[in-house]
PDB file of C-alpha atoms and ligand atoms in Angstrom:
ATOM      1  CA  MET X1336    -112.685  34.282  11.287  1.00 84.00           C
ATOM      2  CA  GLU X1337    -115.909  32.338  11.771  1.00 90.00           C
ATOM      3  CA  PRO X1338    -115.891  28.848  12.733  1.00 91.00           C
ATOM      4  CA  ALA X1339    -116.517  26.582   9.748  1.00 90.00           C
ATOM      5  CA  ASP X1340    -119.914  24.897   9.474  1.00 93.00           C
ATOM      6  CA  ALA X1341    -119.449  20.954   9.691  1.00 95.00           C
ATOM      7  CA  ALA X1342    -122.294  20.707   7.379  1.00 95.00           C
ATOM      8  CA  ARG X1343    -119.505  21.916   4.586  1.00 95.00           C
ATOM      9  CA  ILE X1344    -118.340  18.273   4.883  1.00 96.00           C
ATOM     10  CA  SER X1345    -120.036  16.242   2.076  1.00 95.00           C
ATOM     11  CA  SER X1346    -118.328  12.998   2.668  1.00 97.00           C
ATOM     12  CA  TYR X1347    -115.234  11.487   4.213  1.00 98.00           C
ATOM     13  CA  HIS X1348    -112.457   9.209   3.094  1.00 97.00           C
ATOM     14  CA  ALA X1349    -110.463   6.807   5.176  1.00 98.00           C
ATOM     15  CA  HIS X1350    -107.272   5.640   3.365  1.00 98.00           C
ATOM     16  CA  ILE X1351    -106.242   2.043   4.552  1.00 98.00           C
ATOM     17  CA  TYR X1352    -102.311   1.837   4.313  1.00 98.00           C
ATOM     18  CA  TYR X1353    -100.166  -1.124   3.797  1.00 98.00           C
ATOM     19  CA  MET X1354     -96.344  -1.475   3.301  1.00 97.00           C
ATOM     20  CA  ASP X1355     -95.729  -5.202   2.579  1.00 97.00           C
ATOM     21  CA  ALA X1356     -97.485  -8.511   1.698  1.00 98.00           C
ATOM     22  CA  ALA X1357     -98.145  -9.242   5.404  1.00 98.00           C
ATOM     23  CA  GLU X1358     -99.888  -5.942   5.499  1.00 98.00           C
ATOM     24  CA  ARG X1359    -101.551  -6.183   2.546  1.00 98.00           C
ATOM     25  CA  GLU X1360    -103.170  -9.382   3.373  1.00 98.00           C
ATOM     26  CA  ALA X1361    -104.579  -7.458   6.502  1.00 98.00           C
ATOM     27  CA  ALA X1362    -105.785  -4.879   4.393  1.00 98.00           C
ATOM     28  CA  ALA X1363    -107.559  -7.587   2.344  1.00 98.00           C
ATOM     29  CA  THR X1364    -109.257  -9.057   5.499  1.00 98.00           C
ATOM     30  CA  LEU X1365    -110.169  -5.789   6.757  1.00 98.00           C
ATOM     31  CA  ARG X1366    -111.601  -4.647   3.431  1.00 98.00           C
ATOM     32  CA  GLU X1367    -113.820  -7.974   3.297  1.00 98.00           C
ATOM     33  CA  ARG X1368    -114.968  -7.150   6.733  1.00 98.00           C
ATOM     34  CA  ILE X1369    -115.934  -3.322   5.983  1.00 98.00           C
ATOM     35  CA  GLY X1370    -117.940  -4.591   3.188  1.00 97.00           C
ATOM     36  CA  ALA X1371    -119.765  -6.810   4.871  1.00 97.00           C
ATOM     37  CA  ARG X1372    -120.943  -4.358   7.541  1.00 97.00           C
ATOM     38  CA  PHE X1373    -121.218  -0.968   6.141  1.00 97.00           C
ATOM     39  CA  SER X1374    -122.763   0.938   3.365  1.00 97.00           C
ATOM     40  CA  VAL X1375    -119.308   2.690   1.908  1.00 97.00           C
ATOM     41  CA  ARG X1376    -117.742   2.879  -1.333  1.00 97.00           C
ATOM     42  CA  LEU X1377    -114.683   0.807  -1.480  1.00 97.00           C
ATOM     43  CA  GLY X1378    -112.116   2.242  -3.865  1.00 97.00           C
ATOM     44  CA  ARG X1379    -109.472   0.377  -6.016  1.00 97.00           C
ATOM     45  CA  TRP X1380    -106.232  -1.314  -4.703  1.00 98.00           C
ATOM     46  CA  HIS X1381    -103.411   1.257  -5.297  1.00 97.00           C
ATOM     47  CA  ASP X1382    -100.357  -0.601  -5.109  1.00 96.00           C
ATOM     48  CA  GLN X1383     -98.133   1.985  -6.657  1.00 95.00           C
ATOM     49  CA  LEU X1384     -98.156   5.369  -4.930  1.00 94.00           C
ATOM     50  CA  VAL X1385    -100.668   7.896  -6.042  1.00 93.00           C
ATOM     51  CA  GLY X1386    -101.535  11.459  -5.082  1.00 92.00           C
ATOM     52  CA  PRO X1387    -100.658  12.463  -1.421  1.00 94.00           C
ATOM     53  CA  HIS X1388    -100.304   9.264  -0.505  1.00 94.00           C
ATOM     54  CA  ALA X1389     -96.969   7.940   0.809  1.00 94.00           C
ATOM     55  CA  ARG X1390     -97.766   4.298   1.000  1.00 97.00           C
ATOM     56  CA  PRO X1391     -99.867   1.735  -1.087  1.00 98.00           C
ATOM     57  CA  MET X1392    -103.368   1.901  -0.070  1.00 97.00           C
ATOM     58  CA  TYR X1393    -107.249   1.839  -0.915  1.00 98.00           C
ATOM     59  CA  GLN X1394    -109.565   4.434  -0.166  1.00 97.00           C
ATOM     60  CA  VAL X1395    -112.929   3.978   1.799  1.00 98.00           C
ATOM     61  CA  ALA X1396    -115.588   6.679   0.965  1.00 98.00           C
ATOM     62  CA  PHE X1397    -118.623   7.174   3.197  1.00 98.00           C
ATOM     63  CA  LEU X1398    -121.340   9.768   3.930  1.00 97.00           C
ATOM     64  CA  PRO X1399    -121.340  11.517   7.150  1.00 97.00           C
ATOM     65  CA  GLU X1400    -124.341   9.521   8.589  1.00 97.00           C
ATOM     66  CA  GLN X1401    -121.833   6.505   8.477  1.00 97.00           C
ATOM     67  CA  PHE X1402    -119.339   8.237  10.287  1.00 98.00           C
ATOM     68  CA  PRO X1403    -120.578   7.136  13.979  1.00 98.00           C
ATOM     69  CA  HIS X1404    -120.788   3.581  13.100  1.00 97.00           C
ATOM     70  CA  PHE X1405    -117.683   2.962  10.609  1.00 98.00           C
ATOM     71  CA  ILE X1406    -115.277   5.059  12.551  1.00 98.00           C
ATOM     72  CA  PRO X1407    -115.355   3.649  16.064  1.00 98.00           C
ATOM     73  CA  TRP X1408    -115.418   0.142  14.448  1.00 98.00           C
ATOM     74  CA  LEU X1409    -112.411   1.081  12.506  1.00 98.00           C
ATOM     75  CA  MET X1410    -110.625   1.971  15.478  1.00 98.00           C
ATOM     76  CA  LEU X1411    -111.196  -1.153  17.272  1.00 98.00           C
ATOM     77  CA  ASN X1412    -110.473  -3.383  14.113  1.00 98.00           C
ATOM     78  CA  ARG X1413    -107.619  -1.691  11.798  1.00 98.00           C
ATOM     79  CA  GLY X1414    -105.004  -3.912  13.697  1.00 98.00           C
ATOM     80  CA  ASP X1415    -101.396  -2.403  12.863  1.00 98.00           C
ATOM     81  CA  LEU X1416    -102.337  -0.764   9.465  1.00 98.00           C
ATOM     82  CA  ALA X1417    -101.937   3.192   9.495  1.00 98.00           C
ATOM     83  CA  VAL X1418    -105.335   4.823   8.356  1.00 98.00           C
ATOM     84  CA  LEU X1419    -105.837   8.515   7.260  1.00 98.00           C
ATOM     85  CA  VAL X1420    -109.320   9.842   7.772  1.00 98.00           C
ATOM     86  CA  HIS X1421    -110.066  13.180   6.227  1.00 98.00           C
ATOM     87  CA  PRO X1422    -113.119  15.338   5.464  1.00 97.00           C
ATOM     88  CA  ASN X1423    -114.101  16.227   2.105  1.00 96.00           C
ATOM     89  CA  SER X1424    -115.278  19.753   2.839  1.00 94.00           C
ATOM     90  CA  GLY X1425    -114.291  21.599  -0.502  1.00 92.00           C
ATOM     91  CA  ASN X1426    -110.715  22.414   0.023  1.00 93.00           C
ATOM     92  CA  PRO X1427    -108.568  19.359  -0.523  1.00 94.00           C
ATOM     93  CA  ARG X1428    -105.442  20.753   0.568  1.00 94.00           C
ATOM     94  CA  ARG X1429    -107.000  21.720   3.872  1.00 95.00           C
ATOM     95  CA  ASP X1430    -108.948  18.556   4.185  1.00 96.00           C
ATOM     96  CA  HIS X1431    -105.515  16.494   3.926  1.00 96.00           C
ATOM     97  CA  LEU X1432    -103.196  18.591   5.813  1.00 96.00           C
ATOM     98  CA  GLN X1433    -105.280  20.514   8.418  1.00 96.00           C
ATOM     99  CA  HIS X1434    -108.593  18.594   8.968  1.00 97.00           C
ATOM    100  CA  PRO X1435    -107.701  14.967   9.080  1.00 98.00           C
ATOM    101  CA  PHE X1436    -106.781  12.521  11.877  1.00 98.00           C
ATOM    102  CA  TRP X1437    -104.591   9.334  11.587  1.00 98.00           C
ATOM    103  CA  MET X1438    -104.883   6.158  13.411  1.00 98.00           C
ATOM    104  CA  GLY X1439    -101.412   4.360  14.110  1.00 98.00           C
ATOM    105  CA  GLU X1440     -98.534   5.762  12.186  1.00 97.00           C
ATOM    106  CA  VAL X1441     -98.739   9.468  11.104  1.00 97.00           C
ATOM    107  CA  LEU X1442     -97.415   9.312   7.457  1.00 97.00           C
ATOM    108  CA  PRO X1443     -96.288  12.279   5.630  1.00 96.00           C
ATOM    109  CA  ILE X1444     -98.642  13.914   3.138  1.00 95.00           C
ATOM    110  CA  MET X1445     -96.798  13.945  -0.243  1.00 93.00           C
ATOM    111  CA  HIS X1446     -96.589  17.009  -2.688  1.00 92.00           C
ATOM    112  CA  PRO X1447     -99.093  18.907  -0.786  1.00 91.00           C
ATOM    113  CA  GLU X1448     -98.690  21.835  -3.387  1.00 90.00           C
ATOM    114  CA  LEU X1449    -100.700  19.638  -5.654  1.00 90.00           C
ATOM    115  CA  LEU X1450    -103.445  19.473  -3.739  1.00 91.00           C
ATOM    116  CA  ALA X1451    -106.132  22.091  -4.798  1.00 89.00           C
ATOM    117  CA  GLN X1452    -107.403  24.805  -2.634  1.00 88.00           C
ATOM    118  CA  SER X1453    -110.760  24.429  -3.693  1.00 83.00           C
ATOM    119  CA  ASP X1454    -112.869  22.025  -5.684  1.00 70.00           C
ATOM    120  CA  ALA X1455    -116.025  24.307  -6.137  1.00 63.00           C
ATOM    121  CA  ASP X1456    -115.606  23.683  -9.851  1.00 59.00           C
ATOM    122  CA  GLU X1457    -115.365  19.888  -9.648  1.00 65.00           C
ATOM    123  CA  GLU X1458    -118.331  17.519 -10.151  1.00 69.00           C
ATOM    124  CA  PRO X1459    -119.320  15.955  -6.571  1.00 71.00           C
ATOM    125  CA  GLU X1460    -117.601  12.778  -5.958  1.00 82.00           C
ATOM    126  CA  ASP X1461    -119.515   9.599  -6.307  1.00 86.00           C
ATOM    127  CA  VAL X1462    -119.621   8.172  -2.811  1.00 90.00           C
ATOM    128  CA  SER X1463    -122.971   6.111  -3.444  1.00 92.00           C
ATOM    129  CA  PRO X1464    -122.227   2.599  -1.514  1.00 93.00           C
ATOM    130  CA  ASN X1465    -120.828  -0.290  -3.657  1.00 94.00           C
ATOM    131  CA  THR X1466    -120.968  -2.642  -0.653  1.00 94.00           C
ATOM    132  CA  LEU X1467    -123.798  -5.207   0.404  1.00 87.00           C
ATOM    133  CA  PRO X1468    -123.844  -5.052   4.328  1.00 90.00           C
ATOM    134  CA  GLN X1469    -125.284  -7.523   6.066  1.00 87.00           C
ATOM    135  CA  ASP X1470    -127.047  -7.218   9.338  1.00 63.00           C
ATOM    136  CA  SER X1471    -124.450  -7.519  12.224  1.00 56.00           C
ATOM    137  CA  GLN X1472    -121.737  -5.198  12.962  1.00 55.00           C
TER     138      GLN X1472
HETATM  139 ZN1   ZN V 583    -109.046  10.755   0.191  1.00 81.61          ZN
END
């Protein structure tokens, strides 16, 4: 099998998980700091479990060009929060099960059989930034 071309990655998600009120507070502080520093798309809070996620979370969607800026910063600033980073390369099941990496605790991926094997028919996801970063990082 030929190696996959990383140019297939159209965007990434970082899912920031929290499990109690204290972690939700930490996640809120982290969210504010992300929004102040990076051109990313902050997703809604999901206090109820959704999709393949085993814990409440919010999503941060970002373009590949943000990766070398945002990910190292997140490594140093996530505190104790569990974080899933996965690419969006056209196969949601593989992107969640095979291609991701975790920071901190590794959580299960729920109901993986519900993740599509291809999203070729879907509209491209809107990852246009909804943050207004200031200068300093
Ligand atoms: Zn995701």
